[in-house]
Structure formats: structure tokens, C-alpha cells
């Protein structure tokens, strides 16, 4: 969690399944979301496919549960900590 800004915002269509909300705000809440997700899906693993970089963003292209592809766009603050995460999932 050291990589995240205290005021991080995470946007994910899958967060709603765990928290009832699509948006998670604050580092403590994001950490609780991650813990809840791993508790619900203990076998969850991600395989990194590729990394794309720009000035203040990083995109992680991964394979997740059920071999579905996803991409997370990480927006960085001036301290190079993650201030926003936009999780994009492969359409079914």
C-alpha cells in the first residue's frame, strides 16, 4: 500500500460486487477492498502481460480470473504515488 496516495480513488466495475459501490476512495478503504476481494476469492492471481508508460500514467495489461484480460490505468501524483486507478475488464 506504500505505492498509493492517502487520497487514492479506485474505479472498478468489479468493486460493486464486493462493496456495493463502483468507486473506492482513500487508501484505507482501498486496502479493505483488496482484503475483502482476496477473502472472497483466495485463489485470485494476476499474470502481467505488458506494461505501458506515459508521463503521469502507467497501464498494466494483465490476465485475471478465468483468464480474462484486464487493464488498469494508474494515475500518479507529483510524488509518483498512485492517486487514481481505473480498472478496465474484457467484455464478455
Coordinates of N, CA and C in Angstrom, one line a residue:
X1 N 0.8 -1.2 0.0 CA 0.0 0.0 0.0 C 0.9 1.3 0.0
X2 N 2.2 1.1 0.2 CA 3.1 2.2 0.1 C 3.1 3.0 -1.2
X3 N 2.6 2.3 -2.3 CA 2.6 2.9 -3.6 C 1.4 3.8 -3.8
X4 N 0.5 3.8 -2.9 CA -0.8 4.6 -3.0 C -0.8 5.9 -2.2
X5 N -1.3 6.9 -2.8 CA -1.6 8.2 -2.2 C -2.7 8.0 -1.1
X6 N -2.6 8.7 0.0 CA -3.6 8.6 1.0 C -5.0 8.8 0.5
X7 N -5.2 9.7 -0.5 CA -6.5 10.0 -1.1 C -6.8 9.3 -2.4
X8 N -6.2 8.1 -2.6 CA -6.4 7.4 -3.9 C -7.9 7.1 -4.1
X9 N -8.2 7.1 -5.4 CA -9.6 6.7 -5.8 C -9.4 5.6 -6.8
X10 N -10.2 4.5 -6.5 CA -10.2 3.3 -7.4 C -11.6 3.1 -8.0
X11 N -11.6 3.0 -9.3 CA -12.9 2.8 -10.1 C -12.8 1.4 -10.7
X12 N -13.8 0.6 -10.4 CA -13.8 -0.8 -11.0 C -15.2 -1.3 -11.0
X13 N -15.6 -1.9 -12.1 CA -16.9 -2.5 -12.2 C -17.0 -3.7 -11.3
X14 N -15.9 -4.3 -10.9 CA -16.0 -5.5 -10.0 C -16.0 -5.1 -8.5
X15 N -15.7 -3.9 -8.2 CA -15.7 -3.4 -6.8 C -17.2 -3.4 -6.3
X16 N -18.1 -3.2 -7.2 CA -19.5 -3.2 -6.8 C -20.0 -4.5 -6.3
X17 N -19.4 -5.6 -6.8 CA -19.7 -7.0 -6.3 C -19.3 -7.2 -4.8
X18 N -18.3 -6.5 -4.4 CA -17.7 -6.7 -3.1 C -18.2 -5.6 -2.1
X19 N -18.3 -4.4 -2.6 CA -18.6 -3.3 -1.7 C -19.9 -2.7 -1.9
X20 N -20.5 -2.9 -3.1 CA -21.8 -2.3 -3.4 C -21.6 -1.0 -4.1
X21 N -20.3 -0.6 -4.3 CA -20.0 0.7 -4.9 C -19.0 0.5 -6.0
X22 N -19.0 1.3 -7.1 CA -18.1 1.2 -8.2 C -16.8 1.9 -7.8
X23 N -16.9 2.9 -6.9 CA -15.7 3.7 -6.6 C -15.3 3.5 -5.1
X24 N -14.0 3.3 -4.9 CA -13.5 3.2 -3.6 C -12.5 4.4 -3.3
X25 N -12.7 5.1 -2.3 CA -11.9 6.4 -2.0 C -11.2 6.2 -0.7
X26 N -9.9 6.6 -0.8 CA -9.0 6.6 0.4 C -8.2 5.3 0.5
X27 N -6.9 5.4 0.9 CA -6.0 4.3 1.0 C -6.5 3.2 1.9
X28 N -7.1 3.6 3.1 CA -7.6 2.6 4.0 C -8.7 1.8 3.4
X29 N -9.6 2.5 2.7 CA -10.7 1.8 2.1 C -10.3 0.9 0.9
X30 N -9.3 1.3 0.1 CA -8.8 0.5 -1.0 C -8.1 -0.7 -0.4
X31 N -7.4 -0.6 0.7 CA -6.8 -1.7 1.3 C -7.9 -2.7 1.8
X32 N -8.9 -2.2 2.4 CA -10.0 -3.1 2.9 C -10.7 -3.8 1.7
X33 N -10.8 -3.1 0.6 CA -11.4 -3.7 -0.6 C -10.5 -4.8 -1.1
X34 N -9.2 -4.6 -1.2 CA -8.3 -5.6 -1.6 C -8.4 -6.8 -0.7
X35 N -8.4 -6.6 0.6 CA -8.5 -7.7 1.6 C -9.8 -8.5 1.4
X36 N -10.9 -7.7 1.3 CA -12.2 -8.4 1.1 C -12.2 -9.2 -0.2
X37 N -11.6 -8.7 -1.3 CA -11.5 -9.4 -2.5 C -10.7 -10.7 -2.4
X38 N -9.6 -10.6 -1.7 CA -8.8 -11.8 -1.5 C -9.5 -12.8 -0.6
X39 N -10.3 -12.3 0.3 CA -11.0 -13.2 1.2 C -12.1 -14.0 0.4
X40 N -12.8 -13.2 -0.4 CA -13.9 -13.8 -1.2 C -13.3 -14.7 -2.3
X41 N -12.2 -14.4 -2.9 CA -11.6 -15.1 -4.0 C -10.1 -15.4 -3.6
X42 N -9.9 -16.4 -2.7 CA -8.5 -16.6 -2.2 C -7.5 -17.1 -3.3
X43 N -8.1 -17.7 -4.3 CA -7.2 -18.2 -5.4 C -6.9 -17.2 -6.5
X44 N -7.4 -16.0 -6.3 CA -7.2 -14.9 -7.3 C -5.7 -14.6 -7.5
X45 N -5.3 -14.6 -8.8 CA -4.0 -14.3 -9.2 C -4.1 -13.5 -10.5
X46 N -3.1 -12.6 -10.7 CA -2.9 -11.9 -11.9 C -1.6 -12.2 -12.6
X47 N -1.7 -12.3 -13.9 CA -0.5 -12.6 -14.7 C -0.2 -11.3 -15.5
X48 N 0.9 -10.7 -15.3 CA 1.3 -9.5 -16.1 C 1.6 -9.8 -17.5
X49 N 0.9 -9.2 -18.4 CA 1.2 -9.4 -19.9 C 2.1 -8.3 -20.4
X50 N 1.8 -7.0 -20.1 CA 2.6 -5.9 -20.6 C 2.4 -4.7 -19.7
X51 N 3.4 -3.8 -19.8 CA 3.3 -2.5 -19.1 C 3.5 -1.4 -20.1
X52 N 2.6 -0.4 -20.0 CA 2.7 0.8 -20.9 C 2.9 2.0 -20.0
X53 N 3.8 2.9 -20.4 CA 4.1 4.1 -19.6 C 3.9 5.4 -20.4
X54 N 3.5 6.4 -19.7 CA 3.4 7.7 -20.3 C 4.0 8.7 -19.2
X55 N 3.7 10.0 -19.3 CA 4.2 11.0 -18.4 C 3.8 10.7 -16.9
X56 N 2.5 10.7 -16.7 CA 2.0 10.6 -15.3 C 1.0 9.4 -15.2
X57 N 1.1 8.4 -16.1 CA 0.3 7.2 -16.1 C 1.1 6.0 -16.4
X58 N 0.6 4.9 -15.9 CA 1.1 3.6 -16.2 C -0.1 2.7 -16.5
X59 N 0.0 1.9 -17.5 CA -1.1 0.9 -17.8 C -0.5 -0.5 -17.6
X60 N -1.2 -1.3 -16.8 CA -0.8 -2.7 -16.6 C -1.8 -3.5 -17.3
X61 N -1.4 -4.3 -18.3 CA -2.2 -5.2 -19.0 C -2.0 -6.6 -18.4
X62 N -3.1 -7.2 -18.0 CA -2.9 -8.4 -17.2 C -4.0 -9.5 -17.6
X63 N -3.8 -10.7 -17.1 CA -4.7 -11.7 -17.2 C -5.2 -12.0 -15.8
X64 N -6.5 -12.0 -15.6 CA -7.0 -12.2 -14.2 C -7.8 -13.5 -14.1
X65 N -8.8 -13.6 -13.3 CA -9.6 -14.8 -13.0 C -10.2 -15.2 -14.3
X66 N -10.2 -16.5 -14.5 CA -10.8 -17.1 -15.7 C -10.1 -16.8 -17.0
X67 N -8.9 -16.4 -16.8 CA -8.0 -16.0 -18.0 C -8.6 -14.8 -18.8
X68 N -9.4 -14.0 -18.1 CA -10.0 -12.8 -18.7 C -8.9 -11.7 -18.6
X69 N -8.8 -10.9 -19.7 CA -7.9 -9.8 -19.8 C -8.4 -8.6 -19.1
X70 N -7.5 -7.8 -18.5 CA -7.9 -6.5 -18.0 C -6.7 -5.6 -18.1
X71 N -7.1 -4.3 -18.0 CA -6.0 -3.3 -18.0 C -6.4 -2.3 -16.9
X72 N -5.4 -2.0 -16.1 CA -5.5 -1.0 -15.1 C -4.7 0.3 -15.4
X73 N -5.4 1.4 -15.4 CA -4.7 2.7 -15.7 C -4.4 3.3 -14.3
X74 N -3.1 3.5 -14.1 CA -2.7 4.1 -12.8 C -2.2 5.5 -13.0
X75 N -2.9 6.5 -12.4 CA -2.5 7.9 -12.5 C -1.6 8.2 -11.3
X76 N -0.5 8.9 -11.5 CA 0.5 9.2 -10.5 C 0.4 10.6 -10.1
X77 N 0.7 10.9 -8.8 CA 0.8 12.3 -8.3 C 2.2 12.8 -8.5
X78 N 2.5 14.0 -8.0 CA 3.8 14.5 -8.1 C 4.9 13.7 -7.3
X79 N 4.4 13.0 -6.3 CA 5.4 12.2 -5.5 C 5.5 10.8 -6.1
X80 N 4.9 10.5 -7.3 CA 4.9 9.3 -8.0 C 4.2 8.2 -7.3
X81 N 3.2 8.6 -6.5 CA 2.3 7.6 -5.8 C 1.0 7.5 -6.6
X82 N 0.3 6.4 -6.5 CA -0.9 6.2 -7.3 C -2.0 7.0 -6.7
X83 N -2.6 7.9 -7.5 CA -3.7 8.8 -7.0 C -5.0 8.3 -7.5
X84 N -5.0 7.6 -8.6 CA -6.3 7.1 -9.2 C -6.0 5.8 -10.0
X85 N -7.0 4.9 -9.9 CA -6.9 3.6 -10.6 C -8.2 3.4 -11.4
X86 N -8.1 3.2 -12.6 CA -9.2 2.9 -13.5 C -9.1 1.5 -14.0
X87 N -9.9 0.5 -13.5 CA -9.8 -0.9 -13.9 C -10.7 -1.1 -15.0
X88 N -10.2 -1.7 -16.1 CA -11.0 -2.0 -17.3 C -10.9 -3.5 -17.6
X89 N -12.1 -4.1 -17.7 CA -12.2 -5.5 -17.9 C -12.7 -5.9 -19.3
X90 N -12.2 -7.0 -19.8 CA -12.6 -7.6 -21.1 C -14.1 -7.8 -21.1
X91 N -14.7 -7.4 -22.2 CA -16.2 -7.6 -22.3 C -16.4 -9.1 -22.5
X92 N -17.5 -9.5 -22.0 CA -17.9 -10.9 -22.1 C -18.7 -11.1 -23.3

